[in-house]
Tab-separated table of C-alpha atoms and ligand atoms in Angstrom:
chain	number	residue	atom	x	y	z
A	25	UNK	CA	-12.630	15.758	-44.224
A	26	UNK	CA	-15.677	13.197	-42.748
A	27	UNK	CA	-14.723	9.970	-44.093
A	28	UNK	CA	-18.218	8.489	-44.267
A	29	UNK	CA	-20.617	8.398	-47.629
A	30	UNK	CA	-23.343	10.580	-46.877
A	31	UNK	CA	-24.999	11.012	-50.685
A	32	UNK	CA	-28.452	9.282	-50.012
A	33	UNK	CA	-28.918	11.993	-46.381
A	34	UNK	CA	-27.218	14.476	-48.944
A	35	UNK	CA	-29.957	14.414	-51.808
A	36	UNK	CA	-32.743	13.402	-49.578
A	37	UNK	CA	-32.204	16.707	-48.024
A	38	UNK	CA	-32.081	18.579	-50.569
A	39	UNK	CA	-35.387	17.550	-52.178
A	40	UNK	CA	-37.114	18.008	-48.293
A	41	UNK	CA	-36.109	21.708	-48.675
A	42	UNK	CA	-37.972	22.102	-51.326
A	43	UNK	CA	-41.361	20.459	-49.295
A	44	UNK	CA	-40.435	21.346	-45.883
A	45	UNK	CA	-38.581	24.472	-44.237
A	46	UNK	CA	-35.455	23.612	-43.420
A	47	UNK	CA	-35.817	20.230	-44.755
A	48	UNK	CA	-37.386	19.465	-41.228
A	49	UNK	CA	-40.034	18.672	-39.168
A	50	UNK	CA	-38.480	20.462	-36.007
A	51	UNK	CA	-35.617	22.360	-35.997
A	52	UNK	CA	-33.295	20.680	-33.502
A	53	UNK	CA	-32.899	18.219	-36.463
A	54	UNK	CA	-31.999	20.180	-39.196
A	55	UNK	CA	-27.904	20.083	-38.322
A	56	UNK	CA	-27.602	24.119	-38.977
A	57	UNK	CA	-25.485	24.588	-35.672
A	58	UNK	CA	-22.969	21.828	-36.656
A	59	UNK	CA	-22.657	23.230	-40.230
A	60	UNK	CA	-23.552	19.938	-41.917
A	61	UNK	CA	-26.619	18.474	-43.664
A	62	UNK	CA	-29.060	15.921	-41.213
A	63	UNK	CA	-28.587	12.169	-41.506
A	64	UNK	CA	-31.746	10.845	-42.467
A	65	UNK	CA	-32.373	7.979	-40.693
A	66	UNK	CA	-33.613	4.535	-41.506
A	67	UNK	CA	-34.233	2.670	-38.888
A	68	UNK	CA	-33.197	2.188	-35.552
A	69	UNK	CA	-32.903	-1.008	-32.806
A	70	UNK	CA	-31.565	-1.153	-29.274
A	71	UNK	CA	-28.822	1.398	-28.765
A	72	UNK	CA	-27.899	2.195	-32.533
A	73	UNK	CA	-29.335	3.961	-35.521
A	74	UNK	CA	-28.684	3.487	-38.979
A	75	UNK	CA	-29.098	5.855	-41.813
A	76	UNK	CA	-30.188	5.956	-45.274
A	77	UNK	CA	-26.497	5.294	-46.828
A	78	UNK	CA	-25.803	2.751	-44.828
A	79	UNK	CA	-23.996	4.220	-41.396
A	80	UNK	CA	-24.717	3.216	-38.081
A	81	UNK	CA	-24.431	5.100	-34.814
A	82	UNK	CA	-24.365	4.387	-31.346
A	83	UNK	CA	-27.394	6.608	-30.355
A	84	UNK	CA	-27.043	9.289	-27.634
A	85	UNK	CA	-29.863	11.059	-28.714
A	86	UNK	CA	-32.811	8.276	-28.670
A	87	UNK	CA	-35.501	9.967	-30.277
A	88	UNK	CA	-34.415	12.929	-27.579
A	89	UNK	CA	-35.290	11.242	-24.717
A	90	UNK	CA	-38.520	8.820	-25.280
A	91	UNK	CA	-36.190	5.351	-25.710
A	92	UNK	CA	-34.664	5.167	-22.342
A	93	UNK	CA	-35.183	1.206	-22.511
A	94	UNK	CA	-33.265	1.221	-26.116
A	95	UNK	CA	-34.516	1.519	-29.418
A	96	UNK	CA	-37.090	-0.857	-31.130
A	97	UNK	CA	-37.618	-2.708	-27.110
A	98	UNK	CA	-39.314	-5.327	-27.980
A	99	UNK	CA	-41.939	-5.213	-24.836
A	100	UNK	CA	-43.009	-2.025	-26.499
A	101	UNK	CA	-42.608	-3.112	-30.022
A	102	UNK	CA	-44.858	-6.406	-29.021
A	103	UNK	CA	-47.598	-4.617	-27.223
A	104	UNK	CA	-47.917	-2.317	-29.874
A	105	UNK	CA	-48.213	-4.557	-33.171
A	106	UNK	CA	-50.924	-6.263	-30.746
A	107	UNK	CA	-53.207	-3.027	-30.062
A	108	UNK	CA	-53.098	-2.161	-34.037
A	109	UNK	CA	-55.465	-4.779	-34.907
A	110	UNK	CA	-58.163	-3.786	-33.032
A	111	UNK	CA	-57.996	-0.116	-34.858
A	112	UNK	CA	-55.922	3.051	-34.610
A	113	UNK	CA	-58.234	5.908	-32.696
A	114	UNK	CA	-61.628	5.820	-31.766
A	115	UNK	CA	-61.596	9.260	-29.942
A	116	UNK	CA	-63.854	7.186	-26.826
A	117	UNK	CA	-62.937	6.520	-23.529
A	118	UNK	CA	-60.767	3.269	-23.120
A	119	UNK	CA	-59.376	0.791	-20.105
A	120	UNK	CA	-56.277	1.356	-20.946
A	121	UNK	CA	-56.550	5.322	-20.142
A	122	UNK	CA	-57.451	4.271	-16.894
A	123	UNK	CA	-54.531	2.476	-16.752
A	124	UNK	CA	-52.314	4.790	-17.518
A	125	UNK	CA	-53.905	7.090	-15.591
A	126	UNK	CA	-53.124	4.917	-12.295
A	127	UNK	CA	-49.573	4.242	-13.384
A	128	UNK	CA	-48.894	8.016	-13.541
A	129	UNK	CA	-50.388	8.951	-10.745
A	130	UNK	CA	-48.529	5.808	-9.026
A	131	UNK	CA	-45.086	6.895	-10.137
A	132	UNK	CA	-45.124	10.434	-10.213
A	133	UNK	CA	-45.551	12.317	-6.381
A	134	UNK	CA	-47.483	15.349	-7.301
A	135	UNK	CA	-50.063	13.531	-9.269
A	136	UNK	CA	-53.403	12.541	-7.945
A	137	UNK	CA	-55.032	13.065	-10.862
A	138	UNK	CA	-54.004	13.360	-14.736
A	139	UNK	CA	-55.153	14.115	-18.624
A	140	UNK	CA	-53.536	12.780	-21.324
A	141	UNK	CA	-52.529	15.295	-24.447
A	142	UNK	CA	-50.193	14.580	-27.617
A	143	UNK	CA	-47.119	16.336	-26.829
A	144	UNK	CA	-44.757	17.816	-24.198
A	145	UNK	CA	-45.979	21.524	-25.984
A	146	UNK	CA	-49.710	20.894	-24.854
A	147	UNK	CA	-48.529	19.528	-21.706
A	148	UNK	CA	-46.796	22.600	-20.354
A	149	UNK	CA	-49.536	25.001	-22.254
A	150	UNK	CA	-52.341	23.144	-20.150
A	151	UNK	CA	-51.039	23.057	-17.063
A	152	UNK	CA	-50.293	26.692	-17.345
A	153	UNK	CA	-53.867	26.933	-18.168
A	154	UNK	CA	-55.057	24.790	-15.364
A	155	UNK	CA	-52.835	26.880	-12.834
A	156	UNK	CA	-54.014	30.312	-14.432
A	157	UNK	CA	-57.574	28.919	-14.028
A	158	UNK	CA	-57.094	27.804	-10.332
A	159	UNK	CA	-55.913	30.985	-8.874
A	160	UNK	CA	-57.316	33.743	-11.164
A	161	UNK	CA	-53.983	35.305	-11.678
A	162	UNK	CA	-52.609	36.347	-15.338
A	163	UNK	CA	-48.761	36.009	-14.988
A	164	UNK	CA	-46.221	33.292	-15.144
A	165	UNK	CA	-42.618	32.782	-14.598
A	166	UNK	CA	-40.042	30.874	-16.804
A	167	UNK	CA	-36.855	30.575	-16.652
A	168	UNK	CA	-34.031	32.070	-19.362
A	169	UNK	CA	-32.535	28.801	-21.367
A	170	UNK	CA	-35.858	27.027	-20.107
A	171	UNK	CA	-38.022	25.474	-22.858
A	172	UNK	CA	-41.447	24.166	-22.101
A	173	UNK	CA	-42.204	23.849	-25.999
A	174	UNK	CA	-43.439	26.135	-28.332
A	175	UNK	CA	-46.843	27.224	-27.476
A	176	UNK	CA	-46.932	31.289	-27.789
A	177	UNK	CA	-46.441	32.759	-24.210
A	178	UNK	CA	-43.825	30.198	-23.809
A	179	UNK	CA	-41.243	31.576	-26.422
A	180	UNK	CA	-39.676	33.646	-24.436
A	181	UNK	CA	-36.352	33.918	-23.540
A	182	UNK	CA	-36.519	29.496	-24.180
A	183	UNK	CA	-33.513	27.286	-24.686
A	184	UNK	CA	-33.065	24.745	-26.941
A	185	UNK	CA	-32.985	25.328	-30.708
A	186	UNK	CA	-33.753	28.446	-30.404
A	187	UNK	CA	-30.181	29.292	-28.523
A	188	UNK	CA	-28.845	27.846	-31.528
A	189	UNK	CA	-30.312	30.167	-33.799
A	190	UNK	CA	-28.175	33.369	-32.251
A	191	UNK	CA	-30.340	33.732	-29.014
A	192	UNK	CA	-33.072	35.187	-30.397
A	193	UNK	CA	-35.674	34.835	-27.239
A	194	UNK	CA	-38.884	35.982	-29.127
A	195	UNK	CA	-40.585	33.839	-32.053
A	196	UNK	CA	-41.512	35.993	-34.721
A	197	UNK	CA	-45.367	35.805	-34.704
A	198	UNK	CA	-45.770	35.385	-31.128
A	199	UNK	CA	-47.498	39.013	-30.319
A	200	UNK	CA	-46.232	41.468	-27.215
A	201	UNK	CA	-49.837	40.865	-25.455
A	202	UNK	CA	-49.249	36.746	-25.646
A	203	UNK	CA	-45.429	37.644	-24.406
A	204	UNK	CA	-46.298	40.179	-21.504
A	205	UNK	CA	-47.688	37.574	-18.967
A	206	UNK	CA	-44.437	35.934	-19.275
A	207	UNK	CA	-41.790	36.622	-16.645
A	208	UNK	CA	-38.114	35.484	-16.762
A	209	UNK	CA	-35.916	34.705	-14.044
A	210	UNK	CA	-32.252	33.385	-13.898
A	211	UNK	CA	-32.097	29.543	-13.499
A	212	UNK	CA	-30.494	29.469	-9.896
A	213	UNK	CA	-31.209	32.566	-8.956
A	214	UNK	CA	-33.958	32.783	-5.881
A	215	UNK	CA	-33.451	36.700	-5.583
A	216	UNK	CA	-34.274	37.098	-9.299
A	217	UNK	CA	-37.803	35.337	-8.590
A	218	UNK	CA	-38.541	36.791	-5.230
A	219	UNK	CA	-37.932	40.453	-6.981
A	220	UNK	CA	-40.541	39.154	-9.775
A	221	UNK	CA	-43.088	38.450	-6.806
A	222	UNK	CA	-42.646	41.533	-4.954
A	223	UNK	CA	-42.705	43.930	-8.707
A	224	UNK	CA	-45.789	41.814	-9.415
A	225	UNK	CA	-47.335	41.319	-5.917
A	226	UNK	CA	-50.780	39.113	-6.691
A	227	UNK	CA	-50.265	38.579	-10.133
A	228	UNK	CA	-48.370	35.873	-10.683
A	229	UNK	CA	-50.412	32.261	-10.978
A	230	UNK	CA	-47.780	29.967	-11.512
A	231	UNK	CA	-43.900	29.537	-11.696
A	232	UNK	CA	-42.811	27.324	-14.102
A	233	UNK	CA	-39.293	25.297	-14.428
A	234	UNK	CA	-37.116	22.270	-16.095
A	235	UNK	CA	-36.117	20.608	-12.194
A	236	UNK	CA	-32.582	19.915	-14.373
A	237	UNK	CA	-32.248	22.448	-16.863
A	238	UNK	CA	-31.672	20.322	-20.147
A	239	UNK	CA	-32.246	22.673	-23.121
A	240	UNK	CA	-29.503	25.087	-22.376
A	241	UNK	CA	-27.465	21.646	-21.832
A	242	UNK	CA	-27.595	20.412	-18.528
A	243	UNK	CA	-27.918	22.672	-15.522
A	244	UNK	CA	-28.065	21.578	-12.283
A	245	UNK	CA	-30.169	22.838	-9.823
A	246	UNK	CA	-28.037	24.306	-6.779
A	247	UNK	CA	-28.796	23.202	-3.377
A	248	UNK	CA	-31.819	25.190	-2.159
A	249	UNK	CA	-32.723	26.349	-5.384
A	250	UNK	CA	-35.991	24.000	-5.711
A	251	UNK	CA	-36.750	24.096	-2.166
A	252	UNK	CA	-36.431	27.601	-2.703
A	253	UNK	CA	-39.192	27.989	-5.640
A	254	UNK	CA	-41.132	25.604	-3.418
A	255	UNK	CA	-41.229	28.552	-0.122
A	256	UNK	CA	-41.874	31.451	-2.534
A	257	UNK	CA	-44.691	29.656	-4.225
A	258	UNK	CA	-46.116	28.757	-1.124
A	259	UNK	CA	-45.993	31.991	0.438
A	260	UNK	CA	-47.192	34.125	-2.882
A	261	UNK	CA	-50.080	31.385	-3.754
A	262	UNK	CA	-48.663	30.100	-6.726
A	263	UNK	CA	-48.483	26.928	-8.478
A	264	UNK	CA	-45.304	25.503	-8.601
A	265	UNK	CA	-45.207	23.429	-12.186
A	266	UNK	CA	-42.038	21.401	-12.850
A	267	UNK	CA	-41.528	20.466	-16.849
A	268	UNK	CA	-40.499	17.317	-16.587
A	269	UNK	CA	-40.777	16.192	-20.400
A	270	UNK	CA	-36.784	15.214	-20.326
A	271	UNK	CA	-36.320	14.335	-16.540
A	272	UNK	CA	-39.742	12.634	-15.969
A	273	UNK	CA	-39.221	8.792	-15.521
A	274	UNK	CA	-35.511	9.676	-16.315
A	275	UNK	CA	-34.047	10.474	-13.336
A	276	UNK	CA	-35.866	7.736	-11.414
A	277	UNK	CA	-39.721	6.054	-12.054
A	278	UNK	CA	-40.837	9.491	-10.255
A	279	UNK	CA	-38.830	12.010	-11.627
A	280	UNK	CA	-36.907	14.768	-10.537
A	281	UNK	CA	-39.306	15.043	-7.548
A	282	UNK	CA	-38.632	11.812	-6.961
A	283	UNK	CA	-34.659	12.471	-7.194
A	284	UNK	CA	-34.199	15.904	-5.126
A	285	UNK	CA	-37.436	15.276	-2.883
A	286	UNK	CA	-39.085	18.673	-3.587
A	287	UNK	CA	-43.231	17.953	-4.283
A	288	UNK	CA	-44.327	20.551	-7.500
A	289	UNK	CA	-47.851	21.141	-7.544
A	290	UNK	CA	-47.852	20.183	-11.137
A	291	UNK	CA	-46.142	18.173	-13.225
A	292	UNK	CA	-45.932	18.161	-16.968
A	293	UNK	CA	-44.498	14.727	-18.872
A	294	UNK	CA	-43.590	13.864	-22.817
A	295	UNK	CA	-41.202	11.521	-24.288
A	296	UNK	CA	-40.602	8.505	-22.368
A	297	UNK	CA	-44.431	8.573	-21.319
A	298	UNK	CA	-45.272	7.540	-25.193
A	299	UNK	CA	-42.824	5.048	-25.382
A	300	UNK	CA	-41.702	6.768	-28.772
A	301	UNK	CA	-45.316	7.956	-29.661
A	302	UNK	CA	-46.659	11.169	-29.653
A	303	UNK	CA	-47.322	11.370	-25.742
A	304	UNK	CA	-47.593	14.542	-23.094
A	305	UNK	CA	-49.436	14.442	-20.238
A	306	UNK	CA	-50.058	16.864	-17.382
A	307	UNK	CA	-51.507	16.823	-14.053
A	308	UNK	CA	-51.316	17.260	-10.399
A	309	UNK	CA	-53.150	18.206	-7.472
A	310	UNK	CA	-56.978	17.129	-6.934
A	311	UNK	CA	-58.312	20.643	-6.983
A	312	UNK	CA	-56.140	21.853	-9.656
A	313	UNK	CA	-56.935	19.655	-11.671
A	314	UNK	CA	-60.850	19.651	-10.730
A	315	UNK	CA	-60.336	23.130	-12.441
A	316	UNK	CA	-60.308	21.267	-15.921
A	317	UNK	CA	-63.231	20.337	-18.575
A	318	UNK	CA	-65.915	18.870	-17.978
A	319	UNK	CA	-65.899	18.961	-14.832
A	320	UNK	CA	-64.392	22.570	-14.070
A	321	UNK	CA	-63.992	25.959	-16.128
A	322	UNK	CA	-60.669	24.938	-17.919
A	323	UNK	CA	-61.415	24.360	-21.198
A	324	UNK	CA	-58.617	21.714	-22.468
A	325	UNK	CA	-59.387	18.707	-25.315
A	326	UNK	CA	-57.927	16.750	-27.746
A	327	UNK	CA	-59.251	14.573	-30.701
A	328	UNK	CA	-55.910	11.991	-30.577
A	329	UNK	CA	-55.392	12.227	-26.370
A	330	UNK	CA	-55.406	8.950	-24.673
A	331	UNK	CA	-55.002	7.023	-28.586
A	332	UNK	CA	-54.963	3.472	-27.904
A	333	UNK	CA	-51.949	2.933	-29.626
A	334	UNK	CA	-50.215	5.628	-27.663
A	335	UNK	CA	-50.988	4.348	-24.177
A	336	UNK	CA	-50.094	1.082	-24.967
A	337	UNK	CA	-46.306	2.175	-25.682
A	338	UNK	CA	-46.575	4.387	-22.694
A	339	UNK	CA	-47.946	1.986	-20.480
A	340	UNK	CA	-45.683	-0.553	-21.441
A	341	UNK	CA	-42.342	1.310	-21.459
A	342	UNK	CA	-43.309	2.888	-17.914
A	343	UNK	CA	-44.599	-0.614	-16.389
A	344	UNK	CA	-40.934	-1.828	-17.254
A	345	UNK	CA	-39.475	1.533	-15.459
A	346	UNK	CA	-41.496	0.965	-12.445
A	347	UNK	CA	-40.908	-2.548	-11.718
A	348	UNK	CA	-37.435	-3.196	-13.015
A	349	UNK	CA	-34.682	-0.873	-10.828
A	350	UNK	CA	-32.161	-2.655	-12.411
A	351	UNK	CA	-33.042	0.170	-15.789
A	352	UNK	CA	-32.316	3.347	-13.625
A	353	UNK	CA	-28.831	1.303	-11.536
A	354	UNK	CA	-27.441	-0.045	-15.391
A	355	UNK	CA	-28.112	3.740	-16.951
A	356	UNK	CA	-26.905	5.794	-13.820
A	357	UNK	CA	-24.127	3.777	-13.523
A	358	UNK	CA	-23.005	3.861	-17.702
A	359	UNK	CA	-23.908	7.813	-17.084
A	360	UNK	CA	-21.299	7.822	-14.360
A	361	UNK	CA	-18.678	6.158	-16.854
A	362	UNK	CA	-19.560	8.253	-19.483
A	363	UNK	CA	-19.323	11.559	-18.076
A	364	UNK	CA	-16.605	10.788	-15.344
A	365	UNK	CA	-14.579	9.439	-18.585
A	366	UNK	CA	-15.327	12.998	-20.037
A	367	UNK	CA	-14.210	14.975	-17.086
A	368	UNK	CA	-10.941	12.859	-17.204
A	369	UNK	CA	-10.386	13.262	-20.857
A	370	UNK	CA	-10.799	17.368	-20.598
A	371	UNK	CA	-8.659	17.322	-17.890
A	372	UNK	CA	-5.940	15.791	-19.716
A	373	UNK	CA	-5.956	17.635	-22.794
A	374	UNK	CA	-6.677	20.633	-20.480
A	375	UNK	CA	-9.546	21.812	-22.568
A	376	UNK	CA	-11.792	24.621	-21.824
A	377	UNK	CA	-14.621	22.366	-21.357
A	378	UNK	CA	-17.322	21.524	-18.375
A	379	UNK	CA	-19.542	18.509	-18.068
A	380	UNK	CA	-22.593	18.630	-16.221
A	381	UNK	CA	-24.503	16.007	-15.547
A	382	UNK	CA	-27.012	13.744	-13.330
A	383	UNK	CA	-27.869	9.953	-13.829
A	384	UNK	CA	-27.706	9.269	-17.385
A	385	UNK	CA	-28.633	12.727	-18.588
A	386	UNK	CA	-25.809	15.202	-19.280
A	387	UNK	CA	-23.932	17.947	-21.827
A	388	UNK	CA	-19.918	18.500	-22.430
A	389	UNK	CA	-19.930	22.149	-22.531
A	390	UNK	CA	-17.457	23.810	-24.775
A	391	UNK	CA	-16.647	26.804	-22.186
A	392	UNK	CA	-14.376	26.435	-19.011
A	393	UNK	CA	-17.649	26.858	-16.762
A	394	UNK	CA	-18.980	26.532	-14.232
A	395	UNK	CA	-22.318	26.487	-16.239
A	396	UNK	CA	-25.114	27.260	-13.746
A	397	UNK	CA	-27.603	29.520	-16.312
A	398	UNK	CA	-28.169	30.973	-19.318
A	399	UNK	CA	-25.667	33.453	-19.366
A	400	UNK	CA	-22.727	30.879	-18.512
A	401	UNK	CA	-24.217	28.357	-21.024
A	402	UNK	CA	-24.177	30.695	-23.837
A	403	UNK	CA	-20.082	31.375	-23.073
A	404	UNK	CA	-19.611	27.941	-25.215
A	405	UNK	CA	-17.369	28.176	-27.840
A	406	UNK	CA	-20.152	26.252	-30.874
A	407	UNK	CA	-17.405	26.057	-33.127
A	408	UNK	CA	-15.549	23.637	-30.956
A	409	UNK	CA	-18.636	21.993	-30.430
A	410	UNK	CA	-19.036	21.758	-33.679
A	411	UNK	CA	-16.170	20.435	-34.624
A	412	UNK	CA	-16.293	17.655	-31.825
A	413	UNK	CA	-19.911	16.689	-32.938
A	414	UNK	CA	-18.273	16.636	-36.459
A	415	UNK	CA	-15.743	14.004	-35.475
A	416	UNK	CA	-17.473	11.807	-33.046
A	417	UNK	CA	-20.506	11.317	-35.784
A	418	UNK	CA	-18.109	10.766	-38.417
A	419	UNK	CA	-16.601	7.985	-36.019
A	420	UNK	CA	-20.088	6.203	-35.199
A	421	UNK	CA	-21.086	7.909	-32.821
A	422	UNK	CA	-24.807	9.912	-32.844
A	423	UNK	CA	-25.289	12.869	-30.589
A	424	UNK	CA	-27.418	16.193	-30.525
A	425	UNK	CA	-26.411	18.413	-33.349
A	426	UNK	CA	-26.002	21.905	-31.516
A	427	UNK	CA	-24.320	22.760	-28.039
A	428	UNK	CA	-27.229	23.298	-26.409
A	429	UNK	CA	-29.092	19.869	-25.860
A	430	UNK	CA	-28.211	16.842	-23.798
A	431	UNK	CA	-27.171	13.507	-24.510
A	432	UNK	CA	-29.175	10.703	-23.562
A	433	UNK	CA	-28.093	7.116	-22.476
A	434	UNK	CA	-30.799	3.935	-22.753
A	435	UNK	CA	-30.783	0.598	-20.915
A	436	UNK	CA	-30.011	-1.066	-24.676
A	437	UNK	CA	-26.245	1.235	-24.059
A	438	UNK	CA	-23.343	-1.031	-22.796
A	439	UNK	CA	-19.536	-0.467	-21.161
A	440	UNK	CA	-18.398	-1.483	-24.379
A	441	UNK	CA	-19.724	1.246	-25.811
A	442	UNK	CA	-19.826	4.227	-23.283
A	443	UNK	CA	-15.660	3.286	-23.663
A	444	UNK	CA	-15.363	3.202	-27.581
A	445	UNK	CA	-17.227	6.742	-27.699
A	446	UNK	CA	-14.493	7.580	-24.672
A	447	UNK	CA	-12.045	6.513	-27.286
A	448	UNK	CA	-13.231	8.654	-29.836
A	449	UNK	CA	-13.504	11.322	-27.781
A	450	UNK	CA	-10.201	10.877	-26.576
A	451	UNK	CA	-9.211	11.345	-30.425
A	452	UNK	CA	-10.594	14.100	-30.357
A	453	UNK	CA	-8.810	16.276	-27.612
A	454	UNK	CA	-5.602	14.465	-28.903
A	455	UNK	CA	-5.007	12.176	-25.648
B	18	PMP	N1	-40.489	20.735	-22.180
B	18	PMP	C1	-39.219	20.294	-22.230
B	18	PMP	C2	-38.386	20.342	-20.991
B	18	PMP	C3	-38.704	19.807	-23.432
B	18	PMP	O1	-37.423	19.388	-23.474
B	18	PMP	C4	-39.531	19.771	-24.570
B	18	PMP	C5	-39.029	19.247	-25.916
B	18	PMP	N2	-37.738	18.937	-26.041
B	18	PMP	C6	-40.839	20.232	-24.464
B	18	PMP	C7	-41.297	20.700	-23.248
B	18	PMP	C8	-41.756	20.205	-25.638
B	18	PMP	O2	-42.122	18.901	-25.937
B	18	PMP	P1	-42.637	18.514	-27.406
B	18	PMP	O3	-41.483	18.697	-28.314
B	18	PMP	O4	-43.081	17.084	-27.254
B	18	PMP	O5	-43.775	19.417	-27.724
């Protein structure tokens, strides 16, 4: 019995189901794997969120990654309300694309050069693009319990909400021909992807993979297994691409390249890149990228790309994250509390659970483990997932709504905090 008044969330969701499927704009939000209705939020500032009846959280989802310096930061919050009043697109080139441009290509290690696009979706679609363009070659390899978004050839075998939704790995709508360049591999597994090279000898333009696995919860990458990709690719020709829409300025102000020192050809970014606007951006090496409109054959465009707005989040949020290490030391180190506090509290109550986890990123699986793919991820027990996302919401505390996601941790996050949710979560295993 949840002890909190939900009516407001309650009829507002109703009424959306009657306007929107599912009552959402994406399904991760809609709350179907935890068996309740969504909370319809309000508003949100540093590390909580409030909802429509009144409820606040302490928010481990943050907008799924984009707030890593808290909700509502007020360096973001100022520069934006300044760029409004000078008007909200003009679809021209702008300074501040060139500035963003520089920053990106200063953080991240693959990048010399970089376009702009709306979303983490057309970020991983166009660098696929760009790759396929580059070499000539048709296929592409993904990962199972990878997801790169939802553009067609993409929806296969991808983590995520679609996990949640019984593990069906094809979108209806997505036809066999836009599936058939698509080639999965297990997350880990070397031998899985060398096989893949030698069945499709010549074909294959570009491998394509989360450097942390974070939308089949978090999966690790085991030693070697980067490096790895990085030898194959090299010696096939191929384009290594790492997705780094959740990692990307998470892990540190260069990524997971930055983190596990492997170099990916390309890079694709979302989330924190916006600053909380609609922000993806993809790029990489000079003469991949030279393969892109106008200047090469790779037709790629966008009427909103580069929005002044936009960039003005973006560059904000990720001028803070490159000149302030004090963001990635406070959120690796609440990470380590966090999760470590897990680990002790499963082992107590001797719970079939797992935590994985790096920096401030992480998931409490509901399965003893170890989780290292797909196939171990989807041993979870989502009723006891359920049932802990149940109570820790109920107590105040605001994290992904289905097994499969991660939680997130911002610089606006304190100890006080990170130790009430322990306390909760303590509760919950009855210890
Ligand atoms: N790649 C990864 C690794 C993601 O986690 C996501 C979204 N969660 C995407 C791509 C797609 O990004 P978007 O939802 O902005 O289209």
């Amino acid at each position: 019995m949840l002890k909190r008044k939900t009516d407001r969330s309650q009829a507002l969701f109703e009424e959306a189901r009657t306007y929107i499927p599912g009552g959402v704009n994406s399904p991760a939000r809609a709350f179907q794997a935890v068996g309740t209705h969504p909370r319809f939020i309000e508003r949100a500032d540093a590390q909580f969120i409030y909802d429509v009846d009144g409820n606040s959280y302490i928010d481990y989802i943050g907008s799924w990654g984009p707030m890593i310096l808290g909700n509502n930061h007020p360096d973001v919050l100022k520069t934006v309300q300044d760029t409004i009043v000078n008007g909200l697109s003009f679809g021209a080139a702008t300074e501040r694309e060139v500035t963003m441009a520089k920053l990106v290509c200063q953080m991240s290690p693959c990048f010399d050069m970089v376009r702009m696009v709306n979303s983490g979706t057309e970020a991983t679609m166009s660098a696929l693009r760009a790759a396929r363009g580059y070499t000539g070659k048709s296929k592409i390899i993904k990962f199972e319990g990878c997801y790169h978004g939802h553009s067609d050839g993409l929806l296969v075998k991808a983590g995520s909400a679609l996990i949640a939704e019984g593990g069906t790995p094809d979108s209806a709508g997505v036809t066999a021909n836009c599936a058939k360049d698509t080639l999965t591999a297990r997350y880990n597994d070397l031998d899985s992807v060398e096989k893949l090279f030698e069945d499709y000898k010549g074909d294959i333009a570009a491998v394509i993979v989360e450097p942390v696995a974070a939308n089949m919860g978090v999966v690790l990458p085991q030693n070697g297994f980067l490096e790895g990709l990085r030898a194959i690719c090299d010696q096939h020709q191929a384009v290594l691409i790492f997705d780094e829409v959740i990692t990307g300025f998470r892990l540190a102000p260069g990524g997971a390249q930055e983190l596990y020192g492997v170099i990916p050809d390309m890079a694709a970014f979302g989330k924190i890149i916006g600053g909380g606007m609609p922000v993806g951006a993809y790029g990489g090496r000079r003469e991949i990228m030279e393969c892109v409109a106008p200047v090469g054959k790779v037709y790629q465009a966008g009427t909103l790309s580069g929005n002044p707005v936009a960039m003005a989040a973006g560059i904000a949020q990720l001028t803070r994250l490159k000149e302030d290490p004090t963001v990635y030391q406070h959120i690796n180190a609440l990470g380590d509390l966090l999760y470590g506090g897990l680990i002790d509290i499963i082992e107590t109550a001797k719970a079939e659970c797992t935590v994985n986890h790096v920096g401030s990123l992480g998931t409490l699986f509901f399965t003893g483990g170890p989780v290292t793919d797909y196939d171990s991820a989807k041993k979870s027990n989502l009723k006891g997932y359920a049932d802990y996302f149940l109570h820790m919401l109920d107590g105040g505390h605001y994290f992904a709504p289905a097994q499969f996601e991660a939680m997130f941790i911002s610089y606006a996050h304190t100890e006080a905090d990170i130790k009430s949710t322990l306390e909760e979560a303590a509760r919950f295993f009855g210890v």
